[in-house]
Coordinates of C-alpha atoms and ligand atoms in Angstrom, one line a residue:
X554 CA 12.9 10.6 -1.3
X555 CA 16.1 9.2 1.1
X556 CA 15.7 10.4 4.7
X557 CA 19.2 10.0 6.0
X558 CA 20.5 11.0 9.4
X559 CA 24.1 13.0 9.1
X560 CA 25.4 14.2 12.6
X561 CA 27.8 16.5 11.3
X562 CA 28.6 19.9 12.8
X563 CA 26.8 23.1 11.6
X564 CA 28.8 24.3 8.9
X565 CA 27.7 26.5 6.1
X566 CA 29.9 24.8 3.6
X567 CA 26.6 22.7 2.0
X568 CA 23.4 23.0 0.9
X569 CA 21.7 23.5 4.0
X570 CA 18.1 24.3 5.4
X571 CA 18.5 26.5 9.1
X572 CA 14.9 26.2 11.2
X573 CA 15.1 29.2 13.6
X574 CA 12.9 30.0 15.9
X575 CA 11.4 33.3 16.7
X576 CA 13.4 35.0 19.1
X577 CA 16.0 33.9 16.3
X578 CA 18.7 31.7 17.3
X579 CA 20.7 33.3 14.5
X580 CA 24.1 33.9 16.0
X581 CA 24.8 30.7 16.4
X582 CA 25.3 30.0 13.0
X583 CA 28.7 31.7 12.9
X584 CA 26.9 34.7 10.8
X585 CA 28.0 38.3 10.3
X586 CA 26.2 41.2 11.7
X587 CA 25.1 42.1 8.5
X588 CA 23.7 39.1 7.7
X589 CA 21.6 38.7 10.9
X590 CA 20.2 42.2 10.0
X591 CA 19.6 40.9 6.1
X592 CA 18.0 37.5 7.6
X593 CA 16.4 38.9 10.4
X594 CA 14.2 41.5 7.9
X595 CA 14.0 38.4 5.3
X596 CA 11.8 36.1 8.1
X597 CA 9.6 39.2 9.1
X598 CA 7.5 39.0 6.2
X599 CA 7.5 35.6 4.9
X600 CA 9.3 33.0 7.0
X601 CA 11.5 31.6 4.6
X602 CA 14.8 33.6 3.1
X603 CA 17.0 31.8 0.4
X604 CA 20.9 32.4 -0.3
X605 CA 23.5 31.7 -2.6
X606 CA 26.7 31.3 -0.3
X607 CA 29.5 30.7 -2.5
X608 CA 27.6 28.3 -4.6
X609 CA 25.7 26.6 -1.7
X610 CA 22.2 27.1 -1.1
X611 CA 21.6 28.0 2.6
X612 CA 17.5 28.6 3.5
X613 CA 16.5 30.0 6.8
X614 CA 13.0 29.3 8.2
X615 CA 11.3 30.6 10.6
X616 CA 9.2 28.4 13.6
X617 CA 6.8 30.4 15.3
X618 CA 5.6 28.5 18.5
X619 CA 4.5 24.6 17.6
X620 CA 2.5 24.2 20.0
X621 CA -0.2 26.1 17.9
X622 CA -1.5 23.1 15.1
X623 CA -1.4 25.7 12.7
X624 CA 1.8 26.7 13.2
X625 CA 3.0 23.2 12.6
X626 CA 1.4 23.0 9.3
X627 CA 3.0 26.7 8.2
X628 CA 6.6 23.9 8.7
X629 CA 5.6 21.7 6.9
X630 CA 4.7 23.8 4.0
X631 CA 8.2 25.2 4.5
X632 CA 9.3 22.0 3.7
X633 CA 6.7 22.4 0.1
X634 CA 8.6 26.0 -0.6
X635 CA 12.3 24.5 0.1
X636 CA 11.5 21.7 -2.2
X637 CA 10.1 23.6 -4.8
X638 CA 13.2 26.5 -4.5
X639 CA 15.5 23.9 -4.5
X640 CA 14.5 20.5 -6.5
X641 CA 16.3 21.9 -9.8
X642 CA 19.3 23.2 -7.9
X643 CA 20.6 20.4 -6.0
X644 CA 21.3 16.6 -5.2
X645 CA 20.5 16.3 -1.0
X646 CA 20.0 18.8 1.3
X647 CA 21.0 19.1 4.9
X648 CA 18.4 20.1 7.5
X649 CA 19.6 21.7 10.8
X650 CA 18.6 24.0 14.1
X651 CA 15.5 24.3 16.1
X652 CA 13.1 21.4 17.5
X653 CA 13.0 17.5 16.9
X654 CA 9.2 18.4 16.4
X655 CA 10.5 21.2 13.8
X656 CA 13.0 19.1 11.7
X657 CA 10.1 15.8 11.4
X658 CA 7.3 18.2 10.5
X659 CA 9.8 19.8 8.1
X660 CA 11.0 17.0 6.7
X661 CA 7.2 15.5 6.2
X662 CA 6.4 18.4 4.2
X663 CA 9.7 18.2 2.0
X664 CA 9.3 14.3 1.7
X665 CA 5.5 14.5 0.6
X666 CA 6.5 17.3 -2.0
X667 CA 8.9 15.3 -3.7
X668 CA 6.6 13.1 -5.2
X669 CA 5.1 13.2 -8.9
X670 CA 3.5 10.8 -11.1
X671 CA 5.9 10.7 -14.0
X672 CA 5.8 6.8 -15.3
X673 CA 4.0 7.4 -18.3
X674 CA 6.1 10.1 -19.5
X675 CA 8.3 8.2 -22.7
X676 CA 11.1 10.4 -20.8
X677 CA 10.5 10.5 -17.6
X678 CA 11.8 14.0 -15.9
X679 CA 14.9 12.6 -13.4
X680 CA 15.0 14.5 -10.2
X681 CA 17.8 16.2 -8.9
X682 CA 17.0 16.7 -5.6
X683 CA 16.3 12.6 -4.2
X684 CA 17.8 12.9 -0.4
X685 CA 17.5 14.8 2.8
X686 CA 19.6 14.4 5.6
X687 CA 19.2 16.0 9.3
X688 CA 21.0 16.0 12.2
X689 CA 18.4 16.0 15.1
X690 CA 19.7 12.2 16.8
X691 CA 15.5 11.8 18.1
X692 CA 13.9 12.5 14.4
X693 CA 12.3 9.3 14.0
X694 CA 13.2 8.8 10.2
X695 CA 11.2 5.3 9.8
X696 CA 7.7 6.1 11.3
X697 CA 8.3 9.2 9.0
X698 CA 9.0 7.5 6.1
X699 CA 6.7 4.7 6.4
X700 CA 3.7 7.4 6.8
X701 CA 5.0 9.3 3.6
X702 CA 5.3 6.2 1.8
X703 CA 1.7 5.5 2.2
X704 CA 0.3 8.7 1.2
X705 CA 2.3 8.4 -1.8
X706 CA 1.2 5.4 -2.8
X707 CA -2.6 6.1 -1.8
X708 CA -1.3 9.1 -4.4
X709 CA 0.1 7.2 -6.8
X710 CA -3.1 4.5 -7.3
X711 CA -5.4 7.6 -7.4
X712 CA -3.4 8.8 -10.3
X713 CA -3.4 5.6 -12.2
X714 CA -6.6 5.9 -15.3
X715 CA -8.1 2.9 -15.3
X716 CA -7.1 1.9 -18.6
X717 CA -4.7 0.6 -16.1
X718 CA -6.2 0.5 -12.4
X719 CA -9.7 -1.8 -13.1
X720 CA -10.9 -3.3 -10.0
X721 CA -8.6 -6.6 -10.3
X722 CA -5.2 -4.7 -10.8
X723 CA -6.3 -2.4 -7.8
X724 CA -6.7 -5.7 -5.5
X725 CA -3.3 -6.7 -7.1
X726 CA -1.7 -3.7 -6.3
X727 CA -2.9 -4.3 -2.8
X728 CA -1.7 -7.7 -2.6
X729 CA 2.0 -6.8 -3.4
X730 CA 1.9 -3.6 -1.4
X731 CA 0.9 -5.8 2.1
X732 CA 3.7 -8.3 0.8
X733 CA 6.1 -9.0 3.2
X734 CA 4.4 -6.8 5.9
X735 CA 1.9 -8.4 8.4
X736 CA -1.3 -7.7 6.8
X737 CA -3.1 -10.5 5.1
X738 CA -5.3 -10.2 2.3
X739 CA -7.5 -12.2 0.5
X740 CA -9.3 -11.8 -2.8
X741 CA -13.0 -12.4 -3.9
X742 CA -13.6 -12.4 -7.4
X743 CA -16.7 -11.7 -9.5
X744 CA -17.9 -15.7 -9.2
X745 CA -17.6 -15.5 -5.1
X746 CA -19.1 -11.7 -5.3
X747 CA -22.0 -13.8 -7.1
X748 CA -22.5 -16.4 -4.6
X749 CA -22.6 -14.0 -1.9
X750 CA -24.9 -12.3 -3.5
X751 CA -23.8 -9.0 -2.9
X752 CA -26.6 -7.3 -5.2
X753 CA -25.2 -3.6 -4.6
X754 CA -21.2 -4.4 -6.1
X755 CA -23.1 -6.7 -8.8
X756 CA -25.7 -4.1 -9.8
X757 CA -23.0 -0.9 -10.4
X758 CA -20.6 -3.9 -12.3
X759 CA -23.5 -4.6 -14.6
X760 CA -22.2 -2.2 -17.4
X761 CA -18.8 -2.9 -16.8
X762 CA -16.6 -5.4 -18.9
X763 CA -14.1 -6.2 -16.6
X764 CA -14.8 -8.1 -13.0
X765 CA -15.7 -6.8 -10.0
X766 CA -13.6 -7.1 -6.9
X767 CA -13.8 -7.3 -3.3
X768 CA -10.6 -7.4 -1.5
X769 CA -10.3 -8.1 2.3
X770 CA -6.7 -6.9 4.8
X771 CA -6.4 -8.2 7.9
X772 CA -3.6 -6.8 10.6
X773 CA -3.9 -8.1 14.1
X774 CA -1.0 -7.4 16.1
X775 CA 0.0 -10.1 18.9
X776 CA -0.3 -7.0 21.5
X777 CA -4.0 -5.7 19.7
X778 CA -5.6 -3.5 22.8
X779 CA -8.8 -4.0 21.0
X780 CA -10.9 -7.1 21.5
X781 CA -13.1 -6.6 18.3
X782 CA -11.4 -5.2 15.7
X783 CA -11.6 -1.7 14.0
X784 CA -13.0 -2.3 10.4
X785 CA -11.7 0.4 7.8
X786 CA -14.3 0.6 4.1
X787 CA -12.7 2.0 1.0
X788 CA -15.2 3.0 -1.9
X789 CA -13.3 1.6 -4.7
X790 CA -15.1 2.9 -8.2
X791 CA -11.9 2.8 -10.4
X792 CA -13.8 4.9 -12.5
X793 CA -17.6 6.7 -12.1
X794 CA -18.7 7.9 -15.7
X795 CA -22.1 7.9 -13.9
X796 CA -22.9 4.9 -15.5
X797 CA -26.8 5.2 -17.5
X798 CA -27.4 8.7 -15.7
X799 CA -24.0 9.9 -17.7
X800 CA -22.3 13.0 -15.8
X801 CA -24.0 15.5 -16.9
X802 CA -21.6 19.0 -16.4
X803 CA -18.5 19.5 -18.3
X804 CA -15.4 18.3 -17.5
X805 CA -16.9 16.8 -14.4
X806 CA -15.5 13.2 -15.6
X807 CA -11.7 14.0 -16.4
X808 CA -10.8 13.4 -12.3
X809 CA -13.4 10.5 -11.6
X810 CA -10.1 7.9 -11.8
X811 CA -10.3 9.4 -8.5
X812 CA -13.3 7.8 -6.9
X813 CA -11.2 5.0 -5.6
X814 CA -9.6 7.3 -3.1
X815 CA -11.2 6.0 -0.3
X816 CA -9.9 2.5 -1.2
X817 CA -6.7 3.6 -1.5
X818 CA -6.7 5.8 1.8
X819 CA -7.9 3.0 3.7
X820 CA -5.8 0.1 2.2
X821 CA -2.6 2.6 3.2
X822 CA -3.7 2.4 6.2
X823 CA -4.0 -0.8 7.4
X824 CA -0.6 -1.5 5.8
X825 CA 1.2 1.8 7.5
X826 CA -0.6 0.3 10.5
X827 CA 1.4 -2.9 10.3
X828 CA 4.5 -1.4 9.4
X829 CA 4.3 0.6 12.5
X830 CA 3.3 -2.2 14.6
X831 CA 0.2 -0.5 15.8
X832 CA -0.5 -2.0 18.8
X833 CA -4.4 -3.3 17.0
X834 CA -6.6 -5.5 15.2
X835 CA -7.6 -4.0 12.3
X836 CA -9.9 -5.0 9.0
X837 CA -9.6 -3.5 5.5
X838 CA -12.3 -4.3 2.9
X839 CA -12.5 -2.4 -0.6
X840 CA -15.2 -3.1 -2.7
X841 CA -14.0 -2.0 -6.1
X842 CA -15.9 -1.9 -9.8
X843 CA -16.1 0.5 -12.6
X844 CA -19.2 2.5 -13.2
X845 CA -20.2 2.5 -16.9
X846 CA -22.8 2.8 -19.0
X847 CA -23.3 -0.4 -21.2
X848 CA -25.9 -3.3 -23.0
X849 CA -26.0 -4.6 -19.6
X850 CA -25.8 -1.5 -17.5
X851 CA -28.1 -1.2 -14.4
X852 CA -30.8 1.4 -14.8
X853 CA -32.9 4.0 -13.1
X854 CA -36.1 2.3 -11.9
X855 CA -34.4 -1.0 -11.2
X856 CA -35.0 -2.6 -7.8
X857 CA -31.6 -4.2 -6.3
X858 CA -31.5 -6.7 -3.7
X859 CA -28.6 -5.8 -1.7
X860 CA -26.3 -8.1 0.1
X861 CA -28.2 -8.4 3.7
X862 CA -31.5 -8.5 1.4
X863 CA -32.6 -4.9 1.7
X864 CA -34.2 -4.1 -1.7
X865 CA -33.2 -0.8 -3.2
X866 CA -34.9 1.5 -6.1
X867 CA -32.3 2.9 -8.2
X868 CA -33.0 6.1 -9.5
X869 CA -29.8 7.5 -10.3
X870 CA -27.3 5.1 -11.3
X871 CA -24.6 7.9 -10.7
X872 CA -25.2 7.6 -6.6
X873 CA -23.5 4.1 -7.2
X874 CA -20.5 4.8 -4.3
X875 CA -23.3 4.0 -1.7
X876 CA -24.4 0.9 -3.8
X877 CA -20.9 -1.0 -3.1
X878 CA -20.2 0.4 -0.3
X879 CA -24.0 -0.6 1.4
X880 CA -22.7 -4.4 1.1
X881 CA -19.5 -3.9 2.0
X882 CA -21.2 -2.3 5.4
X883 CA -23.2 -5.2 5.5
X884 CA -20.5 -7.9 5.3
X885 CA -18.8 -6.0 8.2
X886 CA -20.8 -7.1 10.6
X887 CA -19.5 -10.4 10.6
X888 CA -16.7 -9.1 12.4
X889 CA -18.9 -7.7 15.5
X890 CA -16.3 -4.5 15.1
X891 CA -15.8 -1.9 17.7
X892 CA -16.1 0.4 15.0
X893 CA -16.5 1.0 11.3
X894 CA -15.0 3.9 9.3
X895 CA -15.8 4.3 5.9
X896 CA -14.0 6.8 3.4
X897 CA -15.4 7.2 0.0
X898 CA -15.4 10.3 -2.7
X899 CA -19.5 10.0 -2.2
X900 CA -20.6 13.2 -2.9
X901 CA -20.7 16.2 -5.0
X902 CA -22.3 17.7 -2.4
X903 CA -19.7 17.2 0.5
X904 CA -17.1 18.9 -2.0
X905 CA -19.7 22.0 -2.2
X906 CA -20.3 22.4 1.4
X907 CA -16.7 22.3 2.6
X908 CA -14.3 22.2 -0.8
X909 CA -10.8 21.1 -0.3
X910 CA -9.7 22.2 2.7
X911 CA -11.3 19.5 4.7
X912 CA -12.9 16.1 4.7
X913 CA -16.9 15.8 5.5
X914 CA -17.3 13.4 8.8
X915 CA -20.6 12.0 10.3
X916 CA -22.2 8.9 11.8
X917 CA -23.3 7.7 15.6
X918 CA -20.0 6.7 17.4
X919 CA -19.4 8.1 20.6
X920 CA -18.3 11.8 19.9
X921 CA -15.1 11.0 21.7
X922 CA -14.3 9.4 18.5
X923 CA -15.1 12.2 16.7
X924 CA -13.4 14.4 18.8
X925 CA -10.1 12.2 18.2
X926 CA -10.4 12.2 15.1
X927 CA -10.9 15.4 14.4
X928 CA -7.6 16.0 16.9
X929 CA -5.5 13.8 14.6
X930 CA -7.1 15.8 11.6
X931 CA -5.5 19.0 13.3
X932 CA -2.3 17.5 13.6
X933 CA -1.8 16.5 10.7
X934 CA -3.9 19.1 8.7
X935 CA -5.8 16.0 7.5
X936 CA -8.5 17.6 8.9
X937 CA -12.8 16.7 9.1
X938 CA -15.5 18.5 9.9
X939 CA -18.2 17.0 11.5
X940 CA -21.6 17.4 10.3
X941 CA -25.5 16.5 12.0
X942 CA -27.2 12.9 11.5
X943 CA -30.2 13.2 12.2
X944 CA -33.0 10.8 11.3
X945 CA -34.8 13.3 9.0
X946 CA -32.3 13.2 6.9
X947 CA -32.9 9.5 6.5
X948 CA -36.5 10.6 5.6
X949 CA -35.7 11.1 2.0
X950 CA -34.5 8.2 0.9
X951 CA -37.8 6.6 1.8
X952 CA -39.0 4.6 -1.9
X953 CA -42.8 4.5 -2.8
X954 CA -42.1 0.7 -4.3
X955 CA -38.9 -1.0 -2.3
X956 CA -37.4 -0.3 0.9
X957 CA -35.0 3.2 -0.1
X958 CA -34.1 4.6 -3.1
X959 CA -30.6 5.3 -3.7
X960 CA -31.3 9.0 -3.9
X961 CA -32.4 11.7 -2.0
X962 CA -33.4 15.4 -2.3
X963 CA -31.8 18.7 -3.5
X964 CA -30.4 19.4 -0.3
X965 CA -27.6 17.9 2.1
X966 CA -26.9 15.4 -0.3
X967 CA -23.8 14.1 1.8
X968 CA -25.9 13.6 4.5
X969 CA -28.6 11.9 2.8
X970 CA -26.0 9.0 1.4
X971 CA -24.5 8.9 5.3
X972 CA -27.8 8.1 6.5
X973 CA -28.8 6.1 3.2
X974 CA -25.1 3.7 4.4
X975 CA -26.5 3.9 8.1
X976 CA -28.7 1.6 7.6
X977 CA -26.5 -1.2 7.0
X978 CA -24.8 -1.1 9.9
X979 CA -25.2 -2.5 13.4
X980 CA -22.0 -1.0 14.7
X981 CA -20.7 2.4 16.0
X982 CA -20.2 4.1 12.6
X983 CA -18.2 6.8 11.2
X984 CA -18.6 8.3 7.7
X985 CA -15.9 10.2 5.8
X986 CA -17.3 11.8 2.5
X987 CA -13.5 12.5 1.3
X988 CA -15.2 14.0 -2.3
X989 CA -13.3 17.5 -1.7
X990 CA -9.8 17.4 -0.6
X991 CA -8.9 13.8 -2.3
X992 CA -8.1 15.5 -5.7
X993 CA -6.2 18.8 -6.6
X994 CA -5.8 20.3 -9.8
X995 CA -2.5 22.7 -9.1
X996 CA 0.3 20.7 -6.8
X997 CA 0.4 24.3 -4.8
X998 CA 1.4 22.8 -1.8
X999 CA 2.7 19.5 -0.5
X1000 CA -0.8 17.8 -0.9
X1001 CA 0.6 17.2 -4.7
X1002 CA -1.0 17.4 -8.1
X1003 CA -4.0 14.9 -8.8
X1004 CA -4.3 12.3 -5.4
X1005 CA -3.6 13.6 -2.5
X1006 CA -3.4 10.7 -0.3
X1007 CA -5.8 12.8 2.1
X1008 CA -7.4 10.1 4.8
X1009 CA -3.9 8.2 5.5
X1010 CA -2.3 10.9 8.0
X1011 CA -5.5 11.3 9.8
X1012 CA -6.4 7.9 10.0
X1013 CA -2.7 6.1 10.7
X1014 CA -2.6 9.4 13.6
X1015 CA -5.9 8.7 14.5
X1016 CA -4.9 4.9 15.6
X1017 CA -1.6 5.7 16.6
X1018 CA -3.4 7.7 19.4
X1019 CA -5.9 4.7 20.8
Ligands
LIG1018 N1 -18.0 10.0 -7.4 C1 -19.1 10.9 -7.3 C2 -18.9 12.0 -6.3 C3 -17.8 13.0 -6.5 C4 -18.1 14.2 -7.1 C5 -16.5 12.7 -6.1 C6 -17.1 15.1 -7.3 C7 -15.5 13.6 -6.3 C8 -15.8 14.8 -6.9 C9 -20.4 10.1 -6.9 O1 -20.5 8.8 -7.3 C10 -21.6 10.8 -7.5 O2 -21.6 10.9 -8.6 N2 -22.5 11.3 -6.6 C11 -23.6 12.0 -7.1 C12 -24.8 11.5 -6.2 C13 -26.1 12.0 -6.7 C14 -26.5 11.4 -8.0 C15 -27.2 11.6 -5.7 C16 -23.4 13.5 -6.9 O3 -22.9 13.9 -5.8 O4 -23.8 14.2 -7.7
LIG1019 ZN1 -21.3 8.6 -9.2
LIG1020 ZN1 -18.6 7.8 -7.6

């Protein structure tokens, strides 16, 4: 999508989207009375009111008061209906009236509509509608479209099967995304993964054919505020079959290209992070394997040692998200961070408790990092919800012949994993179980069909506001 500027005078001569605010600003769009009275009943019900003016597609939209969060949300998913009434109609689209605030969240909802995963149609559907231009002089188009861009991409990866995506082409993909910006990245492949004997990737790569991977970002700005750096962990299973203990409900396999969401979430984010010259210093590591079932798969009752030499019995080779990520947690440290932040589809059990609408947050860092983040969830409707940590959750995943199992009981299952990653950390910690809202089956809003990039607005608001 082409964000454009156009300061041109309010005409009604073009395809044109009107944001009016409640007490309706109406008559200054050169209207007739008639019309005001057909608008003004129009925007009661539903805030949104399409016309055909000779031709020309003119939408009105109503902004109720944006100071409310969820006010600013019902804009964005203005910007979802507009695109969706208009993306077969025309070319560009002109966006006028109401608030700065108004036009960017407007325009955030249009931009992240416009999006499909179409490349492996042998036709690929060509869109009309490719540009949207506004006439607000203080919409800051870039920081816009560098956020978009990154939930897009986060998007598109999600979407790739692995047939394509397998754990190298995901750190290749990484590598040329961070080209040219200031984030550096560096590779380790399955031989270096071997030497560091990082037991957890190696174990859930065992039935796998292809390499493991274990890509590291780095961003440090010249003006970082931070002294210690902010280390973001992206669960990067390219693809969960469940391995030896096979998915066992129906159809619960078609969407696990997914389980790399986390990866992708936080690898947008470091480089969105860069591009916006976030004034930080901020790490990126993405463990990434397949998890298959194979000759040399790993297998319930087998003891792992893990990267930082913690043994672990594996009795369900499906709970292998917290096997990667355990050593990734662990090679963190080297960093002495300020704070880790994980994201990672984890759970089953995460997507039960709060379902799409949110992602699952926990951990011990100072709840004013909690309550930031969950501010920046608000604001962007990237929202968590934070739930308890308590040790007797980490109870369960005591083992009867190593030091944890990598399971724990039928209940709270997404706190059980937090507490089973806890204890590879040294550092403040926060855990986001993103199982629920990272996928969606019916693109009925602006969060899109298949990835939704969730994780990239929260987290590139959440360190914009440090
Ligand atoms: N990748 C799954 C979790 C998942 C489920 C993500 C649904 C997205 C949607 C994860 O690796 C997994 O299989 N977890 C198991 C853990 C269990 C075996 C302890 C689960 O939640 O069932
Ligand atoms: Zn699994
Ligand atoms: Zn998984």
């Amino acid at each position: 999508m082409y964000l454009f500027p156009k300061y041109s005078a309010k005409t009604i001569s073009e395809n044109t989207v009107y944001l009016v605010n409640e007490n309706d600003k109406l008559t200054g769009y050169k209207l007739s009375k008639d019309q005001i009275a057909f608008l003004k009943e129009g925007l009661k019900d539903d805030n949104f009111v399409m016309v055909n003016n000779f031709g020309n597609v003119n939408i009105f939209c109503k902004i109720e008061d944006l100071k409310k969060d969820g006010n600013k949300e019902k804009v964005r998913h203005l910007g979802f209906k507009t695109f969706e009434a208009t993306k077969a109609l025309c070319s560009s689209i002109h966006i006028t009236g109401e608030t700065t605030l108004a036009q960017e969240l407007f325009i955030e909802g249009f931009a992240l509509s416009s999006y499909e995963f179409s490349k492996y149609f042998t036709k690929p559907k060509k869109q009309k509608l490719t540009a949207v231009s506004f006439d607000d002089k203080k919409v800051n188009a870039s920081k816009i479209e560098t956020i978009v861009d990154a939930t897009l991409w986060a998007r598109e990866l999600v979407n790739e099967p692995v047939n394509y995506l397998t754990a190298e082409q995901l750190a290749v993909e990484i590598e040329k995304k961070a080209k040219g910006t200031a984030v550096k990245t560096e590779v380790l492949g399955q031989t270096k993964i071997e030497s560091l004997k990082m037991g957890g990737l190696l174990a859930v790569n065992k039935g796998s054919v292809d390499p493991a991977t274990f890509t590291i970002l780095e961003y440090k700005s010249k003006k970082a505020k931070n002294k210690k750096p902010i280390v973001l962990v992206g669960k990067g299973v390219v693809y969960d079959t469940g391995g030896l203990s096979l998915k066992p409900t129906k159809g619960s396999m078609d969407s696990m290209k997914c389980d790399m969401a986390g990866a992708a979430a936080m690898a947008a984010t470091v480089i969105a992070a860069a591009k916006l010259d976030l004034p930080l210093h901020i790490i990126g590591l993405i463990p990434a394997t397949d998890n298959r079932p194979g000759g040399n798969a790993y297998t319930p009752g087998d003891v792992i040692k893990m990267f930082d030499g913690t043994t672990i019995e594996v009795l369900n080779t499906d709970a292998e998200g917290r096997m990667i990520l355990a050593d990734a947690l662990s090679y963190a440290k080297k960093y002495k961070p300020e704070l880790v932040i994980d994201a990672a589809t984890l759970t089953g059990a995460a997507s039960v408790a709060i379902g799409p609408h949110a992602t699952v947050a926990m951990g011990n860092a100072p709840q004013k990092e909690f309550d930031l983040l969950s501010k920046a969830g608000f604001a962007t409707h990237d929202r968590i919800f934070q739930f308890p940590f308590w040790d007797e959750y980490k109870d369960e995943m005591k083992s009867t012949i190593a030091d944890m199992k990598n399971v724990g009981g039928a209940f709270a299952g997404m706190i059980t994993a937090g507490k089973f990653l806890e204890h590879f950390t040294d550092y403040p910690y926060i855990h986001l179980d993103i199982a629920g809202p990272s996928f969606n089956s019916a693109k009925d809003s602006y969060r899109g069909l298949g990835g939704t990039g969730c994780g990239v607005r929260l987290l590139v608001e959440y360190l914009s506001s440090k």
